[in-house]
Amino acid sequence: MDDLTKKLAQLRQAHERGVLDAETYQASVAALEQQGKPAGNAVVQGSGSVAQGSGATAAGARGVAVGGNIVGDVYMGPPPTDPTQALNIYCRVLIEQGQFFLLRGLDKQSSDSTDKKQQPLQLDHVYVNLHTTAQHERDQDDETERKPVTALEAVLKHPQVVNLGDPGSGKSTFVNYLAFCLASAWLEPTGHWMEKLPGWEDVNPGSCIPIPVTLREFAQWDPPDVGKAHLWEFLVSRWNAKNLECVAAPLQQCLDQGNVIVLLDGLDETVTEEQLALVSRAVRSFMQRYRKSRMLVTCRVLPFQGLRSDFSDFQGIPDFELAPFTPKQIDAFIESWYAKLYRARQIKTQQEVDDLIKELKEAVCRPDLRKLAPNPLLLMVMALVHTHKGRLPNERALLYEKTIEILLWRWEQMKVKDKAQKEQEVSVLQLLQQAKRTNVDLKRVLWELAFTAHWKGRSGYERIADIGEMDLIQALAPLHPTQSLDWGRKMVAAIKLRAGLLVERVPGRFTFPHRTYQEYLAGAHIAAQTDFCRQAAQLAEEFAVWREVILLAVGRLVHWSGDIEKPLALIAELCPEQIKEGSIVEWPKQWLAGDIVKEIGLNRVKDRSLGRELLPRVQNRLVSVMRDGLLRQRTKASQTLVDIGDPRFRAAGWSLPDESLLGFVKIPAGHFQMGERWANKKIEIPYDYYISRYPVTQAQFQAFVEDGGYQEEALWLEAIAAGIWEAGKVQGRNGPKNYGGFFDLLNHPVVGVTWYEALAYCRWLTQKLRAWDDTPEPVKTLLSTGGETGKPWAIVLPNEPEWEKAARGEQDDRMYPWGNKADPNRANYRETYLNATTGVGCFPQGISPYGLEDMSGNVWEWTRSLFMMEPYPSDQKIWSTREDLTAERNQSRVLCGGSWNNNEHIVHCAYRNWYFPCRRYDYLGFRVVASPCSSR
C-alpha cells in the first residue's frame, strides 16, 4: 500500500470515528488526490486549502523532519519513532489550532472566499501585550512613572500563577498567544519568536513547550475508568483522539524536567460547586505532581473569590487581575488591526488605512464609548463593526447585536465564483425564504439555544456552552412548515459553511465564538419573555452565573427596544423596600440593582416616578453592601456608586460627606502613646481638633479644580516661593500636570497631588466653609471667630501627632487602627491583593477608635510636619520648628498610613515615611484637619 492510499485510509477511519466531520473529510481527500502524492510537510486546513504552517520550518530546527499531514487539528502521518519528531508534530498541531483568531468575521472578507489573495488575521500580528493591575515596586528616589506588571511578567515571575479578569479582558487570548509563540519557538528556536515574549529567555532559558487545557472540557469529560479522572489521563485522551499518542511519553518527560508551561484556561466555566471542587483538586494535584513546570490558570474575578473562600486548593498561589487597556494600548490595537488588513490585501490603499485608524480612534474617545474601549473584546468588537459598518453604536448591547448580524449574514453577501459550488450551495437566507421565515425567527432560535446552553452549563450536565448537532437540528426544524428534520440538517450545513456565529469546536459539537456572545444571546432570550422580571429575579439567585446575562438583557431592552419599565420593575424586585437586616445573601442582588441603574442611565431613571423612588433606595443599599458585604462586593459596590451617585456625599457642598459635621470628627485634647513600640513615648495634644473621616476624594478635589483653585494665586504662596506654580498648573518633579478630566473614580482618594496642591486645597476649603451659610456648628464659629480661643481656626494638613492620635486613639499603643493584628479584610494594602486604590469607606472593620476610615492603607497621606529623625518634641510650644510651611522644597514632609502597595509591616499607625513636597505619585493622597494651631 503506497503512502497516498495509507493516508486516504487514515482519513476515512478518522471520519468514521467522528474525529473529522464530513466537510473536512471531503476537502482533505480532494486535496490529497489533487497532489497525487504524499503531502509531505504541507498543512491541509479544514477549508480544503493547502498552506504551510505559519512561521514553522518544515524540518526542524532540531534536525528532525516533521513529516506527515495535519488535517484540521488531527495528525494523519505515520507514528514517529523519534521523541523530538513527535514533539515537532505536536507543536505544528498547536500552531494550526491557535495561529488565527477564533472569531470568523474578523476579516473584511470571508476566510471562505475563493480569492486566494485574501489572508485571515493572524493572532500575533494584532495581539497587544496585556497589563495587570499590579505595579512594579520602585525605589523612593525613583521619579519615573510607575509601570504596570504585564500579564507575561506575572507568569515569568511566578512559576504557578492565576490570571483573573472580567468578561472579555483577554484571558483566553493571552493563553492562545503564549501557546502559539512558544510552539513556534520550539520549531524555530533561531527565529524571532522570543522577541514576542520579552524576558522569557532570561527567566526560562532553553525550550518550553505549551500544553493548553480548556478546563470546561475537562470538567465534563467522561473518563473510561472513573477512578482515573485526572488531568493527565484527560490530556492523553485528547491527544489520542488527534492521532498524537506518540507525544504522551516525551511530554511527560518534559513536564518532569520543567520544560513545559501548562495553560489551564477557564476555571470559572466549571460553574457548579461539584465541578469546581473536582477541577480545583485535579489542577492543584497536577501542579504539585509537576512542580518543576510552569502553570497558568485563568478565571473570572468573582468566581475565583468564591473559590478562594470555599476551597483551599489555590491558597498561597498569587493571582493577578488583568487591567483594562490604556489609551496607548487602544491606539496600538487599532493601528495593528488596520495595518494587518492592509497587508492581507483586505484594504486597498494606505490612505484608506490612515482614514479608518483616525475614525476609529476618534470614535472610541466619545463619552458613550470611552468606558467600553478599554475592554479588549469590546474593542475588537468595535473594530469589527467599524470595519464592516463604518460607524459604531453607543452601547455594549448594541455592539454585540451589530457583531452578531455580521457573523450571521456577512457571508451571505459574498460572491461565489465557482459555478458548480454555487449550484450546490443553499444559503441560510434561501433556506429561511423556503420556510417563509425571516432572520428574526432564526435569531429567536439561537437566543433559546444560548439560554439552554448557559442553563445546562450551570447545572452540570452535558458540556458547558456546547450545543449538539442533533439538538441544533431539532431546534431549527420547527421553523419549517412541516417541521422537517431534513430542512434542519440543510440549515446546519449552511450555518457551518456560511455563518460565523456558531463554531463547530469538534465534530458534532457547536459553541459560540466567545462566552460573552452566548451570554448576550441568552440575555436576548430573557428580554423577550413576557415575564422577564420574574425570570430575571429568579436567575439572579445564582448571581455569578447570570449577572452578565441579566445586564445584557437589560441593555437590549433599554437600547434596542426602548423599554425602561421592565428593567425598573426588576430593580424593585431585586431591591425591595424591606430586606432581612444584615442578609449577606442579598448583597449581590443589591449590587446588581445598582448596575442595572447604570445600564439604564441615570437620567432615564430619574425621568420616571418609579425610578425616582427606587434610586435613593438602591444607592443606600449599595452603601450597606460597602459596609457589610464581602471584600469584592464592597469594592464593586463602591465603583457602581461612582456612576449612579454616592449618597454619602453632598453634591451641593463640594462633595463633602453628608453628615452633621461634613465628615469632620472631633478628637479631644489629651495624651496618647506616639511612635514605634520600641521608641514610643507619651505625648500630649493640648487642644481639641477636627479631622476628616475619609481622605480627600477625587470628587472633592475636582470641586477645587472646577472652582478655579489653580488660578487663585493667594492659595499658592508656598508653591510660588518654591518656584513651581504658574496659573493653571503646578510644576512637579515629574513635570506639569493639568488636572482637567483627571477624575474618573470620584469616591476614591485623590492621588497624584503634591504637598503644595494639598495645602492649596486646604486654603480653598477654609475660604468656602467660612463663607458658606450651611457650614455646621461648631465648625463655622471656630473657622470664623475661633470661639473661646479668639483666633480663627483653619483647614490644613494634620501634623504628625494629630494624624497618629486620630489613627490609634489614646487608650493604648495599638499597631493598627483596629488593634495589633494585621488583617487584609480591614484595610487596603498589599496582602489584600487589590493592587489599586479603593473607594473610601470600603473597610468598615478597620475604623479607628474615633470612627475614622482608611487610616491604614489605601493611600499615603501628606502631613504638614517636616521629616526629622528625632522624635516629635513633647513641648507643643516648639512644634512650629517641625511645621514650618515655608521651608525649602528640598526639605521632605512626613507621610503616614501606608498605601495599597505596601505590606502589613508598613501600614501600621506609627510608621513614618517621607517625600519631597513637590513629588506626586499614584499612591499619595491626603486628609485635612480643622485645628486652632493651623492658622499660623
mmCIF file with all atom_site columns, C-alpha atoms in Angstrom, residues 35 89 105-106 179 224-225 229 247 271-272 278 318 327 360 368 416 422 454 550 577 580 600 676 692 769 842 874:
data_model
loop_
_atom_site.group_PDB
_atom_site.id
_atom_site.type_symbol
_atom_site.label_atom_id
_atom_site.label_alt_id
_atom_site.label_comp_id
_atom_site.label_asym_id
_atom_site.label_entity_id
_atom_site.label_seq_id
_atom_site.pdbx_PDB_ins_code
_atom_site.Cartn_x
_atom_site.Cartn_y
_atom_site.Cartn_z
_atom_site.occupancy
_atom_site.B_iso_or_equiv
_atom_site.pdbx_formal_charge
_atom_site.auth_seq_id
_atom_site.auth_comp_id
_atom_site.auth_asym_id
_atom_site.auth_atom_id
_atom_site.pdbx_PDB_model_num
ATOM 1  C CA . GLN A 1 35  ? -1.474  16.305 -5.088 1.00 0.00 ? 35  GLN A CA 1
ATOM 2  C CA . ILE A 1 89  ? 4.342   17.343 15.152 1.00 0.00 ? 89  ILE A CA 1
ATOM 3  C CA . GLY A 1 105 ? -15.846 37.617 10.708 1.00 0.00 ? 105 GLY A CA 1
ATOM 4  C CA . LEU A 1 106 ? -12.724 39.359 11.922 1.00 0.00 ? 106 LEU A CA 1
ATOM 5  C CA . ALA A 1 179 ? 0.795   28.681 23.207 1.00 0.00 ? 179 ALA A CA 1
ATOM 6  C CA . PRO A 1 224 ? -13.408 5.304  30.659 1.00 0.00 ? 224 PRO A CA 1
ATOM 7  C CA . ASP A 1 225 ? -12.134 4.484  34.133 1.00 0.00 ? 225 ASP A CA 1
ATOM 8  C CA . ALA A 1 229 ? -10.461 11.137 36.307 1.00 0.00 ? 229 ALA A CA 1
ATOM 9  C CA . VAL A 1 247 ? 3.541   12.707 22.371 1.00 0.00 ? 247 VAL A CA 1
ATOM 10 C CA . VAL A 1 271 ? -19.589 26.755 37.467 1.00 0.00 ? 271 VAL A CA 1
ATOM 11 C CA . THR A 1 272 ? -21.249 24.169 39.696 1.00 0.00 ? 272 THR A CA 1
ATOM 12 C CA . LEU A 1 278 ? -13.351 18.386 41.220 1.00 0.00 ? 278 LEU A CA 1
ATOM 13 C CA . PRO A 1 318 ? -0.503  34.542 43.611 1.00 0.00 ? 318 PRO A CA 1
ATOM 14 C CA . PRO A 1 327 ? -5.209  54.714 25.701 1.00 0.00 ? 327 PRO A CA 1
ATOM 15 C CA . LEU A 1 360 ? -11.946 54.609 14.996 1.00 0.00 ? 360 LEU A CA 1
ATOM 16 C CA . ASP A 1 368 ? -20.519 56.898 25.313 1.00 0.00 ? 368 ASP A CA 1
ATOM 17 C CA . VAL A 1 416 ? -19.197 32.522 -5.058 1.00 0.00 ? 416 VAL A CA 1
ATOM 18 C CA . LYS A 1 422 ? -22.772 27.962 -6.364 1.00 0.00 ? 422 LYS A CA 1
ATOM 19 C CA . HIS A 1 454 ? -25.954 28.561 29.623 1.00 0.00 ? 454 HIS A CA 1
ATOM 20 C CA . ILE A 1 550 ? -29.155 39.856 33.065 1.00 0.00 ? 550 ILE A CA 1
ATOM 21 C CA . GLU A 1 577 ? -38.437 48.108 50.390 1.00 0.00 ? 577 GLU A CA 1
ATOM 22 C CA . LYS A 1 580 ? -33.629 40.958 56.134 1.00 0.00 ? 580 LYS A CA 1
ATOM 23 C CA . ILE A 1 600 ? -30.440 52.159 32.072 1.00 0.00 ? 600 ILE A CA 1
ATOM 24 C CA . GLU A 1 676 ? 7.064   52.719 67.408 1.00 0.00 ? 676 GLU A CA 1
ATOM 25 C CA . SER A 1 692 ? -11.916 64.398 58.169 1.00 0.00 ? 692 SER A CA 1
ATOM 26 C CA . LEU A 1 769 ? -16.539 76.954 54.758 1.00 0.00 ? 769 LEU A CA 1
ATOM 27 C CA . CYS A 1 842 ? -14.795 50.062 51.875 1.00 0.00 ? 842 CYS A CA 1
ATOM 28 C CA . SER A 1 874 ? 6.772   66.818 73.843 1.00 0.00 ? 874 SER A CA 1
#
